[in-house]
Amino acid sequence: MDWFFDILPFLCTGLVLCLFGRFCRRNSAAPARPSAAQPSSNSTGPIVYFATNDFGLSDREYRFDYRKEQGFWKAYILKMPSLRGRSGSFHVTHRLGTADAPFVCWDQPLRTLEDAQNVSRVWADHLQEYIATGKRF
Amino acid sequence: MKEFITGSDEQYELLKKSLDDKKCHVYNCTFPTSFSKSTGRIGFEKDKISYILYIDKGITCTASKSSLLKDWLEAGTLRFLDFSDLKAFLKGLTFLYPATRRRKGSST
């Protein structure tokens, strides 16, 4: 019976490997996800939005990074179209923060990520119209 | 890959609905001649905050007129706020197939 105890560790190891292979089998169809792309709980990383109406402009691409700071969400603006000569003042374009890290201005703190995303859509759509027509918002 | 650039609204609706299963959907594609690889995988996934577009890493493009395309190829991942944004990006890549003509009735 001693032989049984001699091989027991190998049997256990084999059993564990079999179970691991059964329940943790990689879906061959699922590509490995770059670790750098995984958002943290306080920052989503870059997310692309195209303004709903291009107003005849070729560029309607916006990129946001949604960050949770002190319990509230902000939509940081990573990319926006050229203002094409329109005033770029933060007041006129409803932005806050710094030139290097501007974020969308809103009249109240944004409590959820969904709120921040909705606000960024509205802001981008209005800014697109402002760029094309000069209409203030 | 051309099938995504020329895909119809109905096809994109089917793709969008398929992503509700919260799985990554991967397609083996033939890439345009301007890509450094002739074939590879493109993946689609929907998570809580965005729609994600994956592509095999290590691919470059000589015909890139789009900084977004370049960023996608470099990172292998691109996140979109809405599915319509993902669709608009892919359908905007018609320059990769110069002979491709947009079908009547399809929209971005």
Tab-separated table of N, CA and C in Angstrom, chain A residues 26-35 37-38, chain B residues 23-28 40-45 52-57 72 75-77:
chain	number	residue	atom	x	y	z
A	26	ARG	N	-9.371	28.317	-22.328
A	26	ARG	CA	-9.449	29.582	-23.064
A	26	ARG	C	-10.339	29.389	-24.277
A	27	ASN	N	-11.191	30.330	-24.453
A	27	ASN	CA	-11.997	30.343	-25.662
A	27	ASN	C	-11.079	30.721	-26.804
A	28	SER	N	-10.864	29.784	-27.690
A	28	SER	CA	-9.905	30.054	-28.759
A	28	SER	C	-10.332	31.223	-29.601
A	29	ALA	N	-11.628	31.564	-29.494
A	29	ALA	CA	-12.109	32.681	-30.295
A	29	ALA	C	-11.864	34.001	-29.623
A	30	ALA	N	-11.447	33.976	-28.347
A	30	ALA	CA	-11.304	35.232	-27.618
A	30	ALA	C	-9.861	35.697	-27.675
A	31	PRO	N	-9.624	36.823	-28.283
A	31	PRO	CA	-8.246	37.310	-28.357
A	31	PRO	C	-7.778	37.781	-26.999
A	32	ALA	N	-6.478	37.679	-26.749
A	32	ALA	CA	-5.914	38.181	-25.502
A	32	ALA	C	-6.116	39.680	-25.459
A	33	ARG	N	-6.525	40.195	-24.326
A	33	ARG	CA	-6.802	41.606	-24.218
A	33	ARG	C	-5.578	42.316	-23.683
A	34	PRO	N	-5.170	43.354	-24.347
A	34	PRO	CA	-4.012	44.105	-23.861
A	34	PRO	C	-4.287	44.622	-22.464
A	35	SER	N	-3.364	44.369	-21.539
A	35	SER	CA	-3.603	44.785	-20.156
A	35	SER	C	-3.713	46.291	-20.056
A	37	ALA	N	-5.324	48.162	-21.862
A	37	ALA	CA	-6.632	48.654	-22.262
A	37	ALA	C	-7.662	48.500	-21.161
A	38	GLN	N	-7.320	47.793	-20.075
A	38	GLN	CA	-8.306	47.567	-19.042
A	38	GLN	C	-8.486	48.838	-18.226
B	23	LYS	N	-20.102	38.428	-24.705
B	23	LYS	CA	-18.931	37.658	-25.108
B	23	LYS	C	-18.173	38.417	-26.174
B	24	CYS	N	-16.930	38.052	-26.329
B	24	CYS	CA	-16.121	38.651	-27.371
B	24	CYS	C	-16.329	37.859	-28.659
B	25	HIS	N	-16.759	38.519	-29.676
B	25	HIS	CA	-17.024	37.879	-30.964
B	25	HIS	C	-15.864	38.156	-31.901
B	26	VAL	N	-15.244	37.097	-32.352
B	26	VAL	CA	-14.022	37.222	-33.128
B	26	VAL	C	-14.256	36.733	-34.546
B	27	TYR	N	-13.745	37.487	-35.497
B	27	TYR	CA	-13.891	37.140	-36.899
B	27	TYR	C	-12.509	37.062	-37.546
B	28	ASN	N	-12.302	36.006	-38.275
B	28	ASN	CA	-11.081	35.902	-39.069
B	28	ASN	C	-11.277	36.690	-40.357
B	40	GLY	N	-6.006	38.096	-40.365
B	40	GLY	CA	-5.914	38.246	-38.921
B	40	GLY	C	-7.303	38.286	-38.316
B	41	ARG	N	-7.362	38.633	-37.044
B	41	ARG	CA	-8.626	38.606	-36.329
B	41	ARG	C	-9.078	40.011	-35.933
B	42	ILE	N	-10.385	40.200	-36.032
B	42	ILE	CA	-11.016	41.396	-35.502
B	42	ILE	C	-12.053	40.925	-34.495
B	43	GLY	N	-12.109	41.593	-33.351
B	43	GLY	CA	-13.044	41.180	-32.308
B	43	GLY	C	-13.945	42.315	-31.880
B	44	PHE	N	-15.150	41.943	-31.458
B	44	PHE	CA	-16.138	42.907	-30.988
B	44	PHE	C	-16.622	42.481	-29.608
B	45	GLU	N	-16.791	43.454	-28.757
B	45	GLU	CA	-17.265	43.136	-27.410
B	45	GLU	C	-17.976	44.353	-26.841
B	52	ILE	N	-16.164	47.697	-27.640
B	52	ILE	CA	-14.740	47.533	-27.843
B	52	ILE	C	-14.479	46.859	-29.181
B	53	LEU	N	-13.489	47.381	-29.876
B	53	LEU	CA	-13.075	46.813	-31.157
B	53	LEU	C	-11.631	46.367	-31.033
B	54	TYR	N	-11.424	45.081	-31.257
B	54	TYR	CA	-10.090	44.514	-31.139
B	54	TYR	C	-9.531	44.173	-32.519
B	55	ILE	N	-8.230	44.171	-32.603
B	55	ILE	CA	-7.549	43.658	-33.783
B	55	ILE	C	-6.227	43.063	-33.330
B	56	ASP	N	-5.766	42.050	-34.039
B	56	ASP	CA	-4.476	41.451	-33.702
B	56	ASP	C	-3.391	42.530	-33.645
B	57	LYS	N	-2.529	42.401	-32.699
B	57	LYS	CA	-1.455	43.390	-32.572
B	57	LYS	C	-0.339	43.092	-33.563
B	72	TRP	N	-5.691	52.413	-33.374
B	72	TRP	CA	-6.298	51.095	-33.213
B	72	TRP	C	-5.279	49.994	-33.494
B	75	ALA	N	-2.545	49.925	-30.624
B	75	ALA	CA	-2.985	49.426	-29.317
B	75	ALA	C	-3.657	48.061	-29.403
B	76	GLY	N	-4.207	47.765	-30.580
B	76	GLY	CA	-4.955	46.522	-30.727
B	76	GLY	C	-6.364	46.618	-30.170
B	77	THR	N	-6.689	47.782	-29.638
B	77	THR	CA	-7.988	47.974	-28.985
B	77	THR	C	-8.460	49.396	-29.206
